[in-house]
Amino acid sequence: MTLLSEMSINEYDKRQISLMKDMLTLYESGKISLKKLIDSLEGLLFCLQSVDVKWKDEFHEHWFVLEQIYAVASFRKESISQNDPDLLNALKNINELLSK
């Protein structure tokens, strides 16, 4: 895993990363939907300027799992379980990427 702590990150990117963490907290507390989380994380990811490409790729990989879960549930007109193992694992991995 590529660590943020090993990178020289500019202040702008630090703010974007902080916003990503805030969005995860809002989702986990039930204040925003999975769709809002997905859209917000994607937008913030594309704004990052000084973060290594490898870190961005890892983040995108876990973000994409969220996107797939949402897309499949939407297509099937099903709700998404908060206990879905794939969802929980992707959220855990995203949190780890943002925390280290």
GROMACS .gro file of N, CA, C and O in nm:
model
  400
    1MET      N    1   0.084  -0.118   0.000
    1MET     CA    2   0.000   0.000   0.000
    1MET      C    3   0.089   0.124   0.000
    1MET      O    4   0.184   0.134   0.075
    2THR      N    5   0.056   0.218  -0.085
    2THR     CA    6   0.126   0.345  -0.091
    2THR      C    7   0.074   0.434   0.021
    2THR      O    8  -0.046   0.446   0.040
    3LEU      N    9   0.165   0.495   0.094
    3LEU     CA   10   0.126   0.574   0.210
    3LEU      C   11   0.133   0.724   0.182
    3LEU      O   12   0.232   0.773   0.127
    4LEU      N   13   0.030   0.796   0.223
    4LEU     CA   14   0.030   0.941   0.210
    4LEU      C   15   0.144   1.003   0.292
    4LEU      O   16   0.202   1.103   0.251
    5SER      N   17   0.173   0.942   0.406
    5SER     CA   18   0.276   0.996   0.495
    5SER      C   19   0.415   0.995   0.432
    5SER      O   20   0.504   1.066   0.478
    6GLU      N   21   0.433   0.918   0.327
    6GLU     CA   22   0.563   0.910   0.260
    6GLU      C   23   0.573   1.006   0.142
    6GLU      O   24   0.673   1.008   0.072
    7MET      N   25   0.468   1.084   0.119
    7MET     CA   26   0.466   1.176   0.005
    7MET      C   27   0.477   1.321   0.053
    7MET      O   28   0.441   1.353   0.166
    8SER      N   29   0.525   1.402  -0.035
    8SER     CA   30   0.525   1.546  -0.011
    8SER      C   31   0.397   1.600  -0.073
    8SER      O   32   0.387   1.613  -0.195
    9ILE      N   33   0.299   1.630   0.012
    9ILE     CA   34   0.166   1.669  -0.036
    9ILE      C   35   0.146   1.818  -0.012
    9ILE      O   36   0.171   1.868   0.099
   10ASN      N   37   0.099   1.888  -0.113
   10ASN     CA   38   0.076   2.031  -0.098
   10ASN      C   39  -0.050   2.057  -0.014
   10ASN      O   40  -0.129   1.967   0.011
   11GLU      N   41  -0.065   2.181   0.030
   11GLU     CA   42  -0.176   2.217   0.119
   11GLU      C   43  -0.311   2.196   0.052
   11GLU      O   44  -0.407   2.154   0.116
   12TYR      N   45  -0.320   2.225  -0.075
   12TYR     CA   46  -0.445   2.205  -0.149
   12TYR      C   47  -0.488   2.059  -0.139
   12TYR      O   48  -0.604   2.029  -0.108
   13ASP      N   49  -0.395   1.967  -0.167
   13ASP     CA   50  -0.427   1.824  -0.162
   13ASP      C   51  -0.460   1.779  -0.020
   13ASP      O   52  -0.547   1.694   0.000
   14LYS      N   53  -0.394   1.835   0.079
   14LYS     CA   54  -0.427   1.801   0.217
   14LYS      C   55  -0.571   1.836   0.248
   14LYS      O   56  -0.641   1.761   0.317
   15ARG      N   57  -0.619   1.948   0.195
   15ARG     CA   58  -0.759   1.987   0.215
   15ARG      C   59  -0.853   1.891   0.144
   15ARG      O   60  -0.959   1.854   0.196
   16GLN      N   61  -0.816   1.849   0.023
   16GLN     CA   62  -0.901   1.755  -0.052
   16GLN      C   63  -0.909   1.621   0.020
   16GLN      O   64  -1.015   1.560   0.030
   17ILE      N   65  -0.796   1.576   0.074
   17ILE     CA   66  -0.793   1.450   0.149
   17ILE      C   67  -0.877   1.461   0.275
   17ILE      O   68  -0.951   1.369   0.311
   18SER      N   69  -0.871   1.576   0.339
   18SER     CA   70  -0.955   1.599   0.457
   18SER      C   71  -1.102   1.594   0.420
   18SER      O   72  -1.185   1.538   0.495
   19LEU      N   73  -1.138   1.652   0.306
   19LEU     CA   74  -1.276   1.646   0.260
   19LEU      C   75  -1.319   1.502   0.229
   19LEU      O   76  -1.433   1.464   0.256
   20MET      N   77  -1.228   1.422   0.175
   20MET     CA   78  -1.258   1.281   0.150
   20MET      C   79  -1.291   1.210   0.281
   20MET      O   80  -1.388   1.134   0.289
   21LYS      N   81  -1.209   1.236   0.382
   21LYS     CA   82  -1.234   1.176   0.514
   21LYS      C   83  -1.368   1.221   0.569
   21LYS      O   84  -1.443   1.140   0.626
   22ASP      N   85  -1.399   1.349   0.553
   22ASP     CA   86  -1.527   1.402   0.599
   22ASP      C   87  -1.644   1.332   0.529
   22ASP      O   88  -1.745   1.300   0.593
   23MET      N   89  -1.631   1.310   0.400
   23MET     CA   90  -1.738   1.244   0.324
   23MET      C   91  -1.759   1.101   0.374
   23MET      O   92  -1.872   1.055   0.387
   24LEU      N   93  -1.650   1.031   0.403
   24LEU     CA   94  -1.662   0.895   0.457
   24LEU      C   95  -1.733   0.896   0.592
   24LEU      O   96  -1.819   0.812   0.618
   25THR      N   97  -1.699   0.992   0.675
   25THR     CA   98  -1.763   1.005   0.805
   25THR      C   99  -1.912   1.032   0.789
   25THR      O  100  -1.995   0.972   0.859
   26LEU      N  101  -1.946   1.120   0.697
   26LEU     CA  102  -2.088   1.151   0.672
   26LEU      C  103  -2.163   1.027   0.624
   26LEU      O  104  -2.275   1.001   0.667
   27TYR      N  105  -2.101   0.951   0.534
   27TYR     CA  106  -2.166   0.829   0.485
   27TYR      C  107  -2.184   0.728   0.598
   27TYR      O  108  -2.293   0.671   0.616
   28GLU      N  109  -2.077   0.707   0.674
   28GLU     CA  110  -2.082   0.607   0.781
   28GLU      C  111  -2.180   0.644   0.890
   28GLU      O  112  -2.233   0.557   0.959
   29SER      N  113  -2.210   0.773   0.905
   29SER     CA  114  -2.308   0.816   1.005
   29SER      C  115  -2.449   0.827   0.945
   29SER      O  116  -2.541   0.869   1.013
   30GLY      N  117  -2.462   0.790   0.818
   30GLY     CA  118  -2.593   0.788   0.754
   30GLY      C  119  -2.643   0.923   0.706
   30GLY      O  120  -2.761   0.938   0.673
   31LYS      N  121  -2.554   1.021   0.699
   31LYS     CA  122  -2.596   1.156   0.663
   31LYS      C  123  -2.595   1.182   0.512
   31LYS      O  124  -2.656   1.277   0.465
   32ILE      N  125  -2.523   1.097   0.437
   32ILE     CA  126  -2.526   1.107   0.291
   32ILE      C  127  -2.543   0.967   0.234
   32ILE      O  128  -2.512   0.867   0.299
   33SER      N  129  -2.589   0.960   0.110
   33SER     CA  130  -2.610   0.833   0.043
   33SER      C  131  -2.479   0.778  -0.014
   33SER      O  132  -2.380   0.851  -0.027
   34LEU      N  133  -2.483   0.651  -0.053
   34LEU     CA  134  -2.366   0.591  -0.117
   34LEU      C  135  -2.337   0.664  -0.248
   34LEU      O  136  -2.221   0.689  -0.281
   35LYS      N  137  -2.440   0.700  -0.321
   35LYS     CA  138  -2.421   0.772  -0.448
   35LYS      C  139  -2.349   0.905  -0.426
   35LYS      O  140  -2.257   0.940  -0.500
   36LYS      N  141  -2.389   0.979  -0.324
   36LYS     CA  142  -2.323   1.106  -0.292
   36LYS      C  143  -2.177   1.082  -0.253
   36LYS      O  144  -2.088   1.157  -0.295
   37LEU      N  145  -2.151   0.977  -0.175
   37LEU     CA  146  -2.014   0.943  -0.138
   37LEU      C  147  -1.931   0.913  -0.262
   37LEU      O  148  -1.821   0.966  -0.279
   38ILE      N  149  -1.984   0.829  -0.349
   38ILE     CA  150  -1.913   0.790  -0.472
   38ILE      C  151  -1.880   0.913  -0.556
   38ILE      O  152  -1.765   0.932  -0.599
   39ASP      N  153  -1.979   0.997  -0.577
   39ASP     CA  154  -1.958   1.117  -0.660
   39ASP      C  155  -1.858   1.213  -0.597
   39ASP      O  156  -1.771   1.267  -0.666
   40SER      N  157  -1.869   1.231  -0.467
   40SER     CA  158  -1.778   1.323  -0.398
   40SER      C  159  -1.635   1.272  -0.400
   40SER      O  160  -1.542   1.349  -0.427
   41LEU      N  161  -1.617   1.145  -0.370
   41LEU     CA  162  -1.481   1.089  -0.370
   41LEU      C  163  -1.418   1.095  -0.508
   41LEU      O  164  -1.299   1.126  -0.522
   42GLU      N  165  -1.497   1.069  -0.611
   42GLU     CA  166  -1.444   1.074  -0.746
   42GLU      C  167  -1.400   1.217  -0.781
   42GLU      O  168  -1.290   1.237  -0.834
   43GLY      N  169  -1.484   1.314  -0.753
   43GLY     CA  170  -1.450   1.451  -0.782
   43GLY      C  171  -1.326   1.498  -0.708
   43GLY      O  172  -1.238   1.563  -0.765
   44LEU      N  173  -1.318   1.462  -0.581
   44LEU     CA  174  -1.201   1.501  -0.501
   44LEU      C  175  -1.075   1.430  -0.548
   44LEU      O  176  -0.967   1.490  -0.551
   45LEU      N  177  -1.088   1.305  -0.588
   45LEU     CA  178  -0.972   1.230  -0.638
   45LEU      C  179  -0.914   1.298  -0.762
   45LEU      O  180  -0.793   1.314  -0.774
   46PHE      N  181  -1.001   1.340  -0.852
   46PHE     CA  182  -0.954   1.403  -0.976
   46PHE      C  183  -0.893   1.540  -0.953
   46PHE      O  184  -0.821   1.591  -1.039
   47CYS      N  185  -0.920   1.600  -0.838
   47CYS     CA  186  -0.863   1.732  -0.805
   47CYS      C  187  -0.720   1.723  -0.751
   47CYS      O  188  -0.648   1.823  -0.750
   48LEU      N  189  -0.680   1.606  -0.703
   48LEU     CA  190  -0.549   1.592  -0.639
   48LEU      C  191  -0.437   1.621  -0.738
   48LEU      O  192  -0.439   1.574  -0.851
   49GLN      N  193  -0.337   1.696  -0.692
   49GLN     CA  194  -0.229   1.740  -0.778
   49GLN      C  195  -0.093   1.681  -0.741
   49GLN      O  196  -0.013   1.651  -0.829
   50SER      N  197  -0.066   1.665  -0.612
   50SER     CA  198   0.069   1.626  -0.571
   50SER      C  199   0.078   1.484  -0.516
   50SER      O  200   0.183   1.442  -0.469
   51VAL      N  201  -0.031   1.410  -0.525
   51VAL     CA  202  -0.034   1.273  -0.474
   51VAL      C  203   0.017   1.178  -0.583
   51VAL      O  204  -0.014   1.195  -0.701
   52ASP      N  205   0.097   1.079  -0.541
   52ASP     CA  206   0.153   0.982  -0.636
   52ASP      C  207   0.045   0.913  -0.718
   52ASP      O  208  -0.063   0.882  -0.666
   53VAL      N  209   0.077   0.885  -0.842
   53VAL     CA  210  -0.015   0.816  -0.932
   53VAL      C  211  -0.049   0.677  -0.876
   53VAL      O  212  -0.164   0.632  -0.886
   54LYS      N  213   0.049   0.610  -0.816
   54LYS     CA  214   0.024   0.476  -0.762
   54LYS      C  215  -0.083   0.483  -0.652
   54LYS      O  216  -0.173   0.398  -0.647
   55TRP      N  217  -0.076   0.584  -0.565
   55TRP     CA  218  -0.177   0.600  -0.459
   55TRP      C  219  -0.313   0.626  -0.521
   55TRP      O  220  -0.414   0.568  -0.482
   56LYS      N  221  -0.316   0.714  -0.621
   56LYS     CA  222  -0.443   0.745  -0.689
   56LYS      C  223  -0.503   0.619  -0.752
   56LYS      O  224  -0.623   0.598  -0.745
   57ASP      N  225  -0.417   0.537  -0.812
   57ASP     CA  226  -0.465   0.412  -0.873
   57ASP      C  227  -0.523   0.318  -0.769
   57ASP      O  228  -0.628   0.256  -0.792
   58GLU      N  229  -0.456   0.305  -0.655
   58GLU     CA  230  -0.507   0.221  -0.547
   58GLU      C  231  -0.640   0.273  -0.495
   58GLU      O  232  -0.734   0.196  -0.474
   59PHE      N  233  -0.647   0.403  -0.475
   59PHE     CA  234  -0.771   0.464  -0.428
   59PHE      C  235  -0.883   0.439  -0.529
   59PHE      O  236  -0.994   0.399  -0.491
   60HIS      N  237  -0.854   0.462  -0.656
   60HIS     CA  238  -0.954   0.444  -0.761
   60HIS      C  239  -1.004   0.300  -0.767
   60HIS      O  240  -1.123   0.275  -0.789
   61GLU      N  241  -0.913   0.205  -0.746
   61GLU     CA  242  -0.951   0.064  -0.746
   61GLU      C  243  -1.057   0.034  -0.640
   61GLU      O  244  -1.157  -0.032  -0.667
   62HIS      N  245  -1.037   0.087  -0.521
   62HIS     CA  246  -1.134   0.064  -0.412
   62HIS      C  247  -1.260   0.148  -0.431
   62HIS      O  248  -1.371   0.102  -0.402
   63TRP      N  249  -1.244   0.269  -0.484
   63TRP     CA  250  -1.359   0.352  -0.516
   63TRP      C  251  -1.447   0.282  -0.619
   63TRP      O  252  -1.571   0.283  -0.609
   64PHE      N  253  -1.384   0.218  -0.717
   64PHE     CA  254  -1.457   0.153  -0.826
   64PHE      C  255  -1.543   0.039  -0.773
   64PHE      O  256  -1.649   0.011  -0.828
   65VAL      N  257  -1.500  -0.027  -0.667
   65VAL     CA  258  -1.583  -0.131  -0.605
   65VAL      C  259  -1.714  -0.069  -0.557
   65VAL      O  260  -1.822  -0.126  -0.576
   66LEU      N  261  -1.705   0.047  -0.493
   66LEU     CA  262  -1.827   0.117  -0.449
   66LEU      C  263  -1.917   0.148  -0.568
   66LEU      O  264  -2.039   0.128  -0.562
   67GLU      N  265  -1.857   0.196  -0.674
   67GLU     CA  266  -1.932   0.228  -0.796
   67GLU      C  267  -2.002   0.104  -0.852
   67GLU      O  268  -2.119   0.111  -0.891
   68GLN      N  269  -1.933  -0.008  -0.853
   68GLN     CA  270  -1.991  -0.132  -0.905
   68GLN      C  271  -2.107  -0.180  -0.817
   68GLN      O  272  -2.211  -0.222  -0.869
   69ILE      N  273  -2.090  -0.174  -0.687
   69ILE     CA  274  -2.196  -0.215  -0.595
   69ILE      C  275  -2.320  -0.130  -0.619
   69ILE      O  276  -2.432  -0.182  -0.629
   70TYR      N  277  -2.300   0.000  -0.631
   70TYR     CA  278  -2.412   0.090  -0.653
   70TYR      C  279  -2.479   0.063  -0.788
   70TYR      O  280  -2.602   0.059  -0.798
   71ALA      N  281  -2.399   0.044  -0.892
   71ALA     CA  282  -2.453   0.023  -1.026
   71ALA      C  283  -2.536  -0.106  -1.033
   71ALA      O  284  -2.645  -0.107  -1.090
   72VAL      N  285  -2.485  -0.212  -0.976
   72VAL     CA  286  -2.556  -0.340  -0.978
   72VAL      C  287  -2.687  -0.329  -0.901
   72VAL      O  288  -2.793  -0.373  -0.947
   73ALA      N  289  -2.682  -0.269  -0.783
   73ALA     CA  290  -2.804  -0.253  -0.702
   73ALA      C  291  -2.906  -0.166  -0.775
   73ALA      O  292  -3.026  -0.196  -0.774
   74SER      N  293  -2.860  -0.060  -0.839
   74SER     CA  294  -2.951   0.028  -0.914
   74SER      C  295  -3.014  -0.046  -1.031
   74SER      O  296  -3.134  -0.035  -1.055
   75PHE      N  297  -2.933  -0.122  -1.102
   75PHE     CA  298  -2.984  -0.198  -1.217
   75PHE      C  299  -3.089  -0.299  -1.174
   75PHE      O  300  -3.191  -0.316  -1.240
   76ARG      N  301  -3.063  -0.365  -1.062
   76ARG     CA  302  -3.156  -0.467  -1.011
   76ARG      C  303  -3.269  -0.407  -0.928
   76ARG      O  304  -3.356  -0.479  -0.882
   77LYS      N  305  -3.262  -0.276  -0.907
   77LYS     CA  306  -3.360  -0.206  -0.823
   77LYS      C  307  -3.365  -0.267  -0.682
   77LYS      O  308  -3.471  -0.290  -0.624
   78GLU      N  309  -3.247  -0.293  -0.629
   78GLU     CA  310  -3.232  -0.351  -0.495
   78GLU      C  311  -3.167  -0.248  -0.403
   78GLU      O  312  -3.096  -0.158  -0.448
   79SER      N  313  -3.191  -0.264  -0.275
   79SER     CA  314  -3.122  -0.179  -0.179
   79SER      C  315  -2.985  -0.240  -0.149
   79SER      O  316  -2.963  -0.359  -0.171
   80ILE      N  317  -2.898  -0.158  -0.097
   80ILE     CA  318  -2.762  -0.202  -0.066
   80ILE      C  319  -2.753  -0.220   0.085
   80ILE      O  320  -2.780  -0.128   0.161
   81SER      N  321  -2.714  -0.339   0.124
   81SER     CA  322  -2.699  -0.367   0.267
   81SER      C  323  -2.576  -0.297   0.321
   81SER      O  324  -2.468  -0.304   0.260
   82GLN      N  325  -2.592  -0.230   0.434
   82GLN     CA  326  -2.478  -0.165   0.500
   82GLN      C  327  -2.376  -0.268   0.547
   82GLN      O  328  -2.262  -0.232   0.577
   83ASN      N  329  -2.416  -0.394   0.555
   83ASN     CA  330  -2.327  -0.501   0.600
   83ASN      C  331  -2.269  -0.583   0.485
   83ASN      O  332  -2.209  -0.687   0.508
   84ASP      N  333  -2.288  -0.536   0.363
   84ASP     CA  334  -2.233  -0.606   0.246
   84ASP      C  335  -2.081  -0.615   0.262
   84ASP      O  336  -2.014  -0.513   0.279
   85PRO      N  337  -2.026  -0.736   0.259
   85PRO     CA  338  -1.881  -0.752   0.282
   85PRO      C  339  -1.795  -0.675   0.180
   85PRO      O  340  -1.690  -0.621   0.217
   86ASP      N  341  -1.837  -0.672   0.055
   86ASP     CA  342  -1.760  -0.598  -0.046
   86ASP      C  343  -1.761  -0.448  -0.017
   86ASP      O  344  -1.659  -0.381  -0.031
   87LEU      N  345  -1.876  -0.397   0.023
   87LEU     CA  346  -1.888  -0.256   0.059
   87LEU      C  347  -1.800  -0.224   0.179
   87LEU      O  348  -1.722  -0.128   0.177
   88LEU      N  349  -1.810  -0.306   0.283
   88LEU     CA  350  -1.732  -0.282   0.405
   88LEU      C  351  -1.582  -0.289   0.377
   88LEU      O  352  -1.505  -0.208   0.429
   89ASN      N  353  -1.542  -0.383   0.295
   89ASN     CA  354  -1.400  -0.398   0.263
   89ASN      C  355  -1.349  -0.278   0.183
   89ASN      O  356  -1.239  -0.227   0.210
   90ALA      N  357  -1.426  -0.232   0.086
   90ALA     CA  358  -1.385  -0.117   0.007
   90ALA      C  359  -1.374   0.008   0.095
   90ALA      O  360  -1.277   0.083   0.085
   91LEU      N  361  -1.472   0.027   0.184
   91LEU     CA  362  -1.467   0.142   0.275
   91LEU      C  363  -1.347   0.135   0.369
   91LEU      O  364  -1.280   0.235   0.393
   92LYS      N  365  -1.318   0.014   0.417
   92LYS     CA  366  -1.203  -0.005   0.505
   92LYS      C  367  -1.074   0.030   0.431
   92LYS      O  368  -0.988   0.102   0.485
   93ASN      N  369  -1.061  -0.017   0.310
   93ASN     CA  370  -0.940   0.010   0.231
   93ASN      C  371  -0.925   0.158   0.198
   93ASN      O  372  -0.815   0.213   0.203
   94ILE      N  373  -1.036   0.224   0.166
   94ILE     CA  374  -1.031   0.368   0.138
   94ILE      C  375  -0.990   0.444   0.264
   94ILE      O  376  -0.905   0.533   0.259
   95ASN      N  377  -1.049   0.407   0.377
   95ASN     CA  378  -1.012   0.470   0.504
   95ASN      C  379  -0.863   0.452   0.534
   95ASN      O  380  -0.796   0.545   0.579
   96GLU      N  381  -0.812   0.332   0.508
   96GLU     CA  382  -0.670   0.306   0.533
   96GLU      C  383  -0.582   0.392   0.443
   96GLU      O  384  -0.482   0.447   0.488
   97LEU      N  385  -0.618   0.402   0.317
   97LEU     CA  386  -0.540   0.484   0.225
   97LEU      C  387  -0.537   0.631   0.270
   97LEU      O  388  -0.435   0.698   0.257
   98LEU      N  389  -0.650   0.678   0.321
   98LEU     CA  390  -0.657   0.818   0.364
   98LEU      C  391  -0.591   0.844   0.497
   98LEU      O  392  -0.559   0.957   0.530
   99SER      N  393  -0.569   0.738   0.575
   99SER     CA  394  -0.519   0.756   0.711
   99SER      C  395  -0.369   0.738   0.725
   99SER      O  396  -0.312   0.771   0.829
  100LYS      N  397  -0.303   0.683   0.626
  100LYS     CA  398  -0.161   0.651   0.644
  100LYS      C  399  -0.072   0.741   0.562
  100LYS      O  400  -0.077   0.764   0.451
   0.00000   0.00000   0.00000
